[in-house]
Coordinates of C-alpha atoms in Angstrom, one line a residue:
X1 CA 77.2 52.1 236.1
X2 CA 79.9 50.0 234.6
X3 CA 81.5 46.2 236.1
X4 CA 83.4 43.8 234.1
X5 CA 82.0 40.5 232.3
X6 CA 84.9 39.7 230.4
X7 CA 87.1 36.6 232.2
X8 CA 90.1 37.6 234.7
X9 CA 93.2 35.4 235.0
X10 CA 91.3 34.0 238.0
X11 CA 88.1 31.7 237.1
X12 CA 85.3 33.4 238.5
X13 CA 83.4 36.7 237.2
X14 CA 80.4 38.7 238.7
X15 CA 77.6 36.8 236.8
X16 CA 79.2 34.0 238.4
X17 CA 78.6 35.0 242.3
X18 CA 74.7 36.4 240.7
X19 CA 74.3 33.3 239.5
X20 CA 74.8 31.7 243.1
X21 CA 73.3 34.4 244.4
X22 CA 69.6 33.6 242.8
X23 CA 70.6 29.4 243.2
X24 CA 70.3 30.6 247.0
X25 CA 67.4 32.2 247.1
X26 CA 65.2 30.9 249.9
X27 CA 68.1 28.7 251.5
X28 CA 70.7 31.2 252.9
X29 CA 68.8 34.3 254.6
X30 CA 70.2 38.0 254.1
X31 CA 72.1 38.3 257.0
X32 CA 71.1 42.4 258.5
X33 CA 73.7 44.9 258.9
X34 CA 74.0 46.6 262.4
X35 CA 75.5 49.7 262.9
X36 CA 78.2 50.7 265.6
X37 CA 78.1 53.8 267.5
X38 CA 81.4 52.6 269.4
X39 CA 83.3 51.2 266.8
X40 CA 82.1 54.8 264.7
X41 CA 83.4 56.9 266.9
X42 CA 87.0 54.9 267.1
X43 CA 87.3 55.3 263.4
X44 CA 85.9 58.9 262.2
X45 CA 83.2 57.2 260.0
X46 CA 80.6 54.8 259.7
X47 CA 80.7 51.5 260.5
X48 CA 78.5 48.9 260.1
X49 CA 78.8 45.0 260.8
X50 CA 77.4 42.1 258.5
X51 CA 75.8 39.8 260.7
X52 CA 76.8 36.1 258.9
X53 CA 77.0 34.9 262.8
X54 CA 73.0 35.2 262.4
X55 CA 73.0 32.8 259.0
X56 CA 71.7 29.9 259.2
X57 CA 74.1 27.1 260.8
X58 CA 75.9 30.3 261.7
X59 CA 78.2 31.4 259.6
X60 CA 78.4 32.3 255.8
X61 CA 79.9 28.6 255.2
X62 CA 76.0 27.1 253.6
X63 CA 75.9 29.7 250.9
X64 CA 79.4 28.2 249.1
X65 CA 78.4 24.4 250.3
X66 CA 75.0 24.6 249.1
X67 CA 76.2 26.0 245.6
X68 CA 78.5 23.9 245.4
X69 CA 76.5 20.7 245.6
X70 CA 74.3 21.8 243.6
X71 CA 76.3 22.2 240.8
X72 CA 76.6 18.5 241.0
X73 CA 75.6 16.2 238.2
X74 CA 73.0 13.6 239.3
X75 CA 75.5 10.3 239.4
X76 CA 77.3 12.4 241.4
X77 CA 74.9 13.3 243.7
X78 CA 74.0 9.2 244.0
X79 CA 77.3 8.8 245.2
X80 CA 77.2 11.2 248.2
X81 CA 79.6 13.9 249.3
X82 CA 82.3 14.0 252.2
X83 CA 83.9 17.1 254.1
X84 CA 86.6 17.5 256.6
X85 CA 86.1 20.0 259.2
X86 CA 86.3 21.0 262.7
X87 CA 83.1 23.2 263.0
X88 CA 81.3 25.7 260.4
X89 CA 82.3 23.7 256.9
X90 CA 80.7 20.2 258.8
X91 CA 77.8 22.0 259.3
X92 CA 76.9 24.2 256.5
X93 CA 78.0 21.1 254.5
X94 CA 75.3 19.0 256.4
X95 CA 72.2 21.1 255.6
X96 CA 73.3 21.5 252.0
X97 CA 73.0 18.1 251.5
X98 CA 70.0 18.1 253.5
X99 CA 68.5 20.2 251.5
X100 CA 69.7 18.9 248.3
X101 CA 68.2 15.3 249.0
X102 CA 72.2 14.6 249.2
X103 CA 73.6 12.3 251.3
X104 CA 76.7 13.3 253.7
X105 CA 79.7 12.5 255.2
X106 CA 81.5 14.7 257.6
X107 CA 85.0 13.6 259.5
X108 CA 85.9 15.7 262.6
X109 CA 89.1 16.0 264.7
X110 CA 88.3 13.8 268.1
X111 CA 88.8 17.0 270.3
X112 CA 86.2 19.0 268.2
X113 CA 84.1 20.9 270.5
X114 CA 80.7 18.7 271.7
X115 CA 78.1 21.7 270.2
X116 CA 80.0 21.7 266.4
X117 CA 79.7 17.8 266.4
X118 CA 75.9 17.6 267.5
X119 CA 75.2 20.2 265.3
X120 CA 76.2 18.6 262.5
X121 CA 74.8 15.0 263.0
X122 CA 71.4 17.5 263.7
X123 CA 72.0 18.6 260.0
X124 CA 71.3 15.4 258.5
X125 CA 75.5 14.3 258.1
X126 CA 77.2 11.3 259.3
X127 CA 80.2 11.8 261.7
X128 CA 82.9 10.5 261.8
X129 CA 85.3 11.5 264.4
X130 CA 89.0 10.9 263.0
X131 CA 92.7 12.3 263.8
X132 CA 93.6 15.0 266.5
X133 CA 94.6 18.1 264.1
X134 CA 92.7 19.1 260.7
X135 CA 95.3 17.8 258.3
X136 CA 94.8 13.9 259.6
X137 CA 90.7 14.6 259.6
X138 CA 91.3 16.0 255.6
X139 CA 93.8 12.9 255.0
X140 CA 91.0 10.7 256.4
X141 CA 87.9 12.5 254.2
X142 CA 89.7 12.7 250.9
X143 CA 90.7 8.7 251.4
X144 CA 87.2 7.7 252.1
X145 CA 86.0 9.4 248.8
X146 CA 88.8 7.5 246.7
X147 CA 87.7 4.9 248.5
X148 CA 83.9 5.3 247.9
X149 CA 83.1 7.8 244.8
X150 CA 82.0 10.3 247.1
X151 CA 82.7 13.9 246.0
X152 CA 84.9 15.8 248.5
X153 CA 83.7 19.5 249.2
X154 CA 86.6 21.7 249.8
X155 CA 86.1 24.2 252.1
X156 CA 87.5 27.1 249.9
X157 CA 89.1 26.0 246.9
X158 CA 86.8 25.6 244.5
X159 CA 85.2 28.3 241.9
X160 CA 81.4 27.0 243.1
X161 CA 82.4 27.5 247.1
X162 CA 84.0 30.9 246.1
X163 CA 80.8 32.0 243.7
X164 CA 78.4 31.2 247.0
X165 CA 80.5 32.8 249.4
X166 CA 80.5 36.2 246.9
X167 CA 76.7 36.5 247.6
X168 CA 77.8 38.2 251.0
X169 CA 79.4 41.0 248.9
X170 CA 76.2 41.4 246.7
X171 CA 74.6 42.0 250.2
X172 CA 76.7 44.5 251.4
X173 CA 76.5 46.2 248.1
X174 CA 72.5 46.2 248.4
X175 CA 72.4 47.1 252.1
X176 CA 75.1 49.8 252.2
X177 CA 75.6 51.1 248.9
X178 CA 77.6 53.9 250.3
X179 CA 80.7 52.0 251.1
X180 CA 84.1 52.9 251.0
X181 CA 86.0 49.9 253.2
X182 CA 84.8 46.0 253.6
X183 CA 86.8 44.3 256.0
X184 CA 86.8 40.3 256.3
X185 CA 88.6 37.5 258.0
X186 CA 90.9 35.4 255.5
X187 CA 91.8 31.5 256.3
X188 CA 92.1 29.4 253.3
X189 CA 90.2 32.8 251.7
X190 CA 87.1 31.5 249.9
X191 CA 85.0 34.0 251.8
X192 CA 87.4 37.0 250.7
X193 CA 87.8 36.1 247.2
X194 CA 84.1 35.8 246.6
X195 CA 83.4 39.4 248.3
X196 CA 86.3 40.3 246.4
X197 CA 84.8 39.1 242.8
X198 CA 81.6 40.7 243.2
X199 CA 82.3 44.1 245.0
X200 CA 85.0 44.8 242.4
X201 CA 83.2 44.4 239.2
X202 CA 80.6 46.9 240.3
X203 CA 82.3 49.3 242.7
X204 CA 85.9 49.2 242.3
X205 CA 86.7 52.2 244.6
X206 CA 86.2 50.2 247.2
X207 CA 88.6 48.7 249.1
X208 CA 88.9 45.3 250.5
X209 CA 91.1 44.3 253.0
X210 CA 91.2 41.2 255.1
X211 CA 92.4 40.0 258.0
X212 CA 94.5 37.3 259.5
X213 CA 95.2 35.7 263.3
X214 CA 99.4 36.5 263.7
X215 CA 99.5 33.1 264.7
X216 CA 98.5 31.8 261.4
X217 CA 98.9 34.1 258.7
X218 CA 99.9 32.3 255.7
X219 CA 98.6 35.0 252.7
X220 CA 101.2 37.6 254.1
X221 CA 104.1 35.2 253.0
X222 CA 102.2 33.8 250.0
X223 CA 101.4 37.1 248.3
X224 CA 104.9 38.2 249.0
X225 CA 106.5 35.1 247.3
X226 CA 103.5 35.5 244.5
X227 CA 102.8 31.6 245.1
X228 CA 101.0 29.7 247.7
X229 CA 103.6 28.9 250.4
X230 CA 103.3 26.8 253.7
X231 CA 103.2 28.0 256.8
X232 CA 103.6 26.3 260.7
X233 CA 100.6 27.8 262.3
X234 CA 100.9 28.2 266.2
X235 CA 97.7 27.8 268.1
X236 CA 95.0 30.6 267.8
X237 CA 92.3 31.0 269.4
X238 CA 91.0 32.0 266.0
X239 CA 90.7 28.1 264.5
X240 CA 88.3 29.5 261.7
X241 CA 90.5 30.9 260.0
X242 CA 94.0 28.8 261.4
X243 CA 95.3 27.3 257.4
X244 CA 98.2 26.8 257.0
X245 CA 98.7 27.1 253.0
X246 CA 96.0 29.7 251.2
X247 CA 93.8 27.8 247.7
X248 CA 95.4 27.9 244.7
X249 CA 91.4 29.6 243.1
X250 CA 91.0 32.1 246.2
X251 CA 95.0 32.4 246.1
X252 CA 94.9 34.1 242.4
X253 CA 91.9 36.1 243.1
X254 CA 92.7 37.6 246.2
X255 CA 96.5 38.3 244.9
X256 CA 94.6 40.4 242.4
X257 CA 91.7 41.8 243.9
X258 CA 91.9 42.3 247.8
X259 CA 94.0 45.5 248.6
X260 CA 95.5 44.5 251.8
X261 CA 95.9 41.3 254.4
X262 CA 96.7 42.4 257.3
X263 CA 97.3 40.1 260.6
X264 CA 95.9 41.0 264.2
X265 CA 97.1 39.4 268.2
X266 CA 95.3 37.1 270.3
X267 CA 94.3 39.8 272.4
X268 CA 93.3 41.8 270.1
X269 CA 91.3 38.9 268.7
X270 CA 89.7 38.2 272.9
X271 CA 89.0 41.9 272.6
X272 CA 87.0 42.3 269.6
X273 CA 85.0 39.2 270.3
X274 CA 84.5 41.2 274.0
X275 CA 83.7 44.4 272.2
X276 CA 81.1 42.2 269.8
X277 CA 79.2 41.0 272.7
X278 CA 79.2 43.6 275.3
X279 CA 78.4 46.6 272.7
X280 CA 76.4 45.3 270.0
X281 CA 74.7 42.3 272.0
X282 CA 76.1 39.6 269.4
X283 CA 77.5 36.1 269.5
X284 CA 80.9 36.1 267.4
X285 CA 83.6 33.4 267.4
X286 CA 86.9 34.8 267.3
X287 CA 87.9 34.0 263.4
X288 CA 84.1 36.2 262.9
X289 CA 85.6 39.0 265.3
X290 CA 88.8 39.2 263.0
X291 CA 87.8 42.3 261.4
X292 CA 86.8 44.2 264.2
X293 CA 90.3 43.3 265.8
X294 CA 91.9 45.2 262.8
X295 CA 89.6 47.8 263.6
X296 CA 90.7 48.2 267.0
X297 CA 94.3 47.8 266.5
X298 CA 94.1 51.3 263.8
X299 CA 91.0 52.7 263.6
X300 CA 92.3 55.8 262.0
X301 CA 94.1 54.0 258.9
X302 CA 90.0 53.1 257.2
X303 CA 88.4 54.9 255.3
X304 CA 84.4 54.8 256.2
X305 CA 81.8 53.9 255.9
X306 CA 83.6 50.5 257.2
X307 CA 81.6 47.5 256.2
X308 CA 83.1 44.3 258.6
X309 CA 81.7 40.7 258.0
X310 CA 81.2 39.1 261.0
X311 CA 81.9 36.1 259.5
X312 CA 80.4 33.2 262.2
X313 CA 79.5 32.7 265.5
X314 CA 79.5 28.7 266.8
X315 CA 81.5 29.2 269.6
X316 CA 81.5 26.6 272.4
X317 CA 80.7 27.7 275.3
X318 CA 83.5 26.7 277.5
X319 CA 85.5 28.4 275.0
X320 CA 83.9 31.7 274.9
X321 CA 84.0 31.7 278.7
X322 CA 88.4 31.7 278.9
X323 CA 88.2 33.5 275.4
X324 CA 86.2 36.6 277.6
X325 CA 88.4 36.1 280.3
X326 CA 91.4 36.9 278.4
X327 CA 89.6 39.7 276.8
X328 CA 88.6 41.3 280.0
X329 CA 92.3 40.3 281.5
X330 CA 93.5 42.5 277.6
X331 CA 90.8 45.5 278.3
X332 CA 92.3 45.8 281.9
X333 CA 89.1 44.9 283.9
X334 CA 90.3 41.5 284.5
X335 CA 93.5 40.7 287.0
X336 CA 95.4 37.8 288.1
X337 CA 98.3 38.3 290.8
X338 CA 99.8 36.0 293.3
X339 CA 101.7 37.3 297.0
X340 CA 102.8 36.0 300.1
X341 CA 101.9 36.5 303.6
X342 CA 102.8 35.8 307.1
X343 CA 100.5 32.8 308.1
X344 CA 98.7 34.4 311.1
X345 CA 95.1 34.8 312.0
X346 CA 93.4 37.5 310.2
X347 CA 96.6 38.4 307.2
X348 CA 93.8 37.9 304.2
X349 CA 91.0 39.7 305.9
X350 CA 93.6 42.6 305.7
X351 CA 94.6 41.9 302.4
X352 CA 90.8 41.9 301.5
X353 CA 90.5 45.0 303.1
X354 CA 93.0 47.2 301.3
X355 CA 91.8 45.8 298.3
X356 CA 88.1 46.9 299.0
X357 CA 89.0 50.4 299.9
X358 CA 90.3 50.5 296.3
X359 CA 87.0 49.4 295.1
X360 CA 88.6 45.8 293.5
X361 CA 85.6 43.4 293.3
X362 CA 87.5 39.7 293.8
X363 CA 86.1 36.9 292.0
X364 CA 88.2 33.9 293.2
X365 CA 91.0 33.3 295.7
X366 CA 93.4 30.6 296.1
X367 CA 95.1 30.1 299.2
X368 CA 98.4 27.6 299.0
X369 CA 100.2 26.5 302.7
X370 CA 101.8 23.2 301.4
X371 CA 104.1 24.8 298.1
X372 CA 107.8 23.7 298.8
X373 CA 109.2 27.1 298.2
X374 CA 106.9 28.4 300.7
X375 CA 108.6 29.3 304.2
X376 CA 107.7 27.6 307.3
X377 CA 105.4 31.0 308.4
X378 CA 104.4 31.3 304.8
X379 CA 101.0 30.7 302.6
X380 CA 100.5 32.3 298.9
X381 CA 97.5 33.7 298.1
X382 CA 96.3 33.8 294.1
X383 CA 93.3 36.2 293.2
X384 CA 91.2 37.2 290.5
X385 CA 89.9 40.3 290.5
X386 CA 87.2 42.4 288.6
X387 CA 88.7 45.9 287.8
X388 CA 87.9 48.7 286.0
X389 CA 90.3 50.0 283.1
X390 CA 94.1 49.6 283.1
X391 CA 94.3 53.2 285.6
X392 CA 92.0 51.3 287.9
X393 CA 94.6 47.8 287.8
X394 CA 97.5 49.8 287.9
X395 CA 95.9 51.9 291.1
X396 CA 94.9 48.0 292.6
X397 CA 99.0 47.7 292.2
X398 CA 100.0 50.7 294.1
X399 CA 97.5 50.4 296.9
X400 CA 99.3 46.9 297.2
X401 CA 102.9 47.8 297.6
X402 CA 101.9 51.1 299.8
X403 CA 100.6 48.6 302.0
X404 CA 103.7 46.7 302.3
X405 CA 102.4 43.6 299.8
X406 CA 105.0 42.3 296.8
X407 CA 103.4 40.7 294.0
X408 CA 105.2 38.1 292.8
X409 CA 103.1 36.9 289.3

């Protein structure tokens, strides 16, 4: 087997990733590879899930953070490190620093999920809440580094970080040597770049496909422009890959080695998360489920065997609840609707009787009498129903119309 060892245009080669793998021995786990019968049936070829959501700290971020901090000179370690993150990178830096005996300070947004803040503190970091968006938090961390001399640990834009993340690619080739396509989420690009460096050196025939949330997709316009460009990002549930500009170092690698970058919608992300939970019994955050979303959106376009990298599993339970409801709605298994009734005894019972006949399970009922938009004898009812799929939703709507009800929302 031949592979490239000469220096490419970007600053990483296979030996860098192999060196990182040795450094991570006994630190990062070789996460399991799980087959998915459901996705395999859709794709028409074997699909495997690389479960980095089961990595220490709940994501791949420990790999890069540990390699980066390990490479610091003694005088740099003595000054400590600082990072800015809303979650996964924060936890990776905190644990890596603790394992290496280095003091860490992590800036997190004021609205960061409490479980992520608590976990970062438990891993040993001095957590400081600053700013309401990541850009403000990042600026505070960089200012702290300038004032104190602490080394700023960037989440993706550094060769050591990318080399550490690339060890995921080496594991994929070991665990699934027959792989033909690797699908991985992209935010700043560190994970996809690292995997591409490792995999393309050993198996240039393997396709590496990146996936971004459509609401925060900086790579497609950047690749078109031939340089990293800034994009305005919209709100997305995939906050782990919500990055407004690719990193300079990973961009050079992605441009050269990643075969394609696709985007997925919010509905596709929530459906993917729901599938991971129900079918694979895996808790995966939306960013981590983005490769599965890509598989669901166009299963026939992937050459198998396919490995989808589930990059993280750190999701706030309250957020998870909202996302699952969104996913169930997208899958036709959750239906919300509003309609108006005549305000008389038995009207609500009659409505519920119609729903009972079509076997729609009522989860919640809202009953409003005081809205100024309502007539004197009207009442508005909001229903949340558990349904069995798109066809069942249509059946429920038809039954209500046949019974004389007008759905208004």
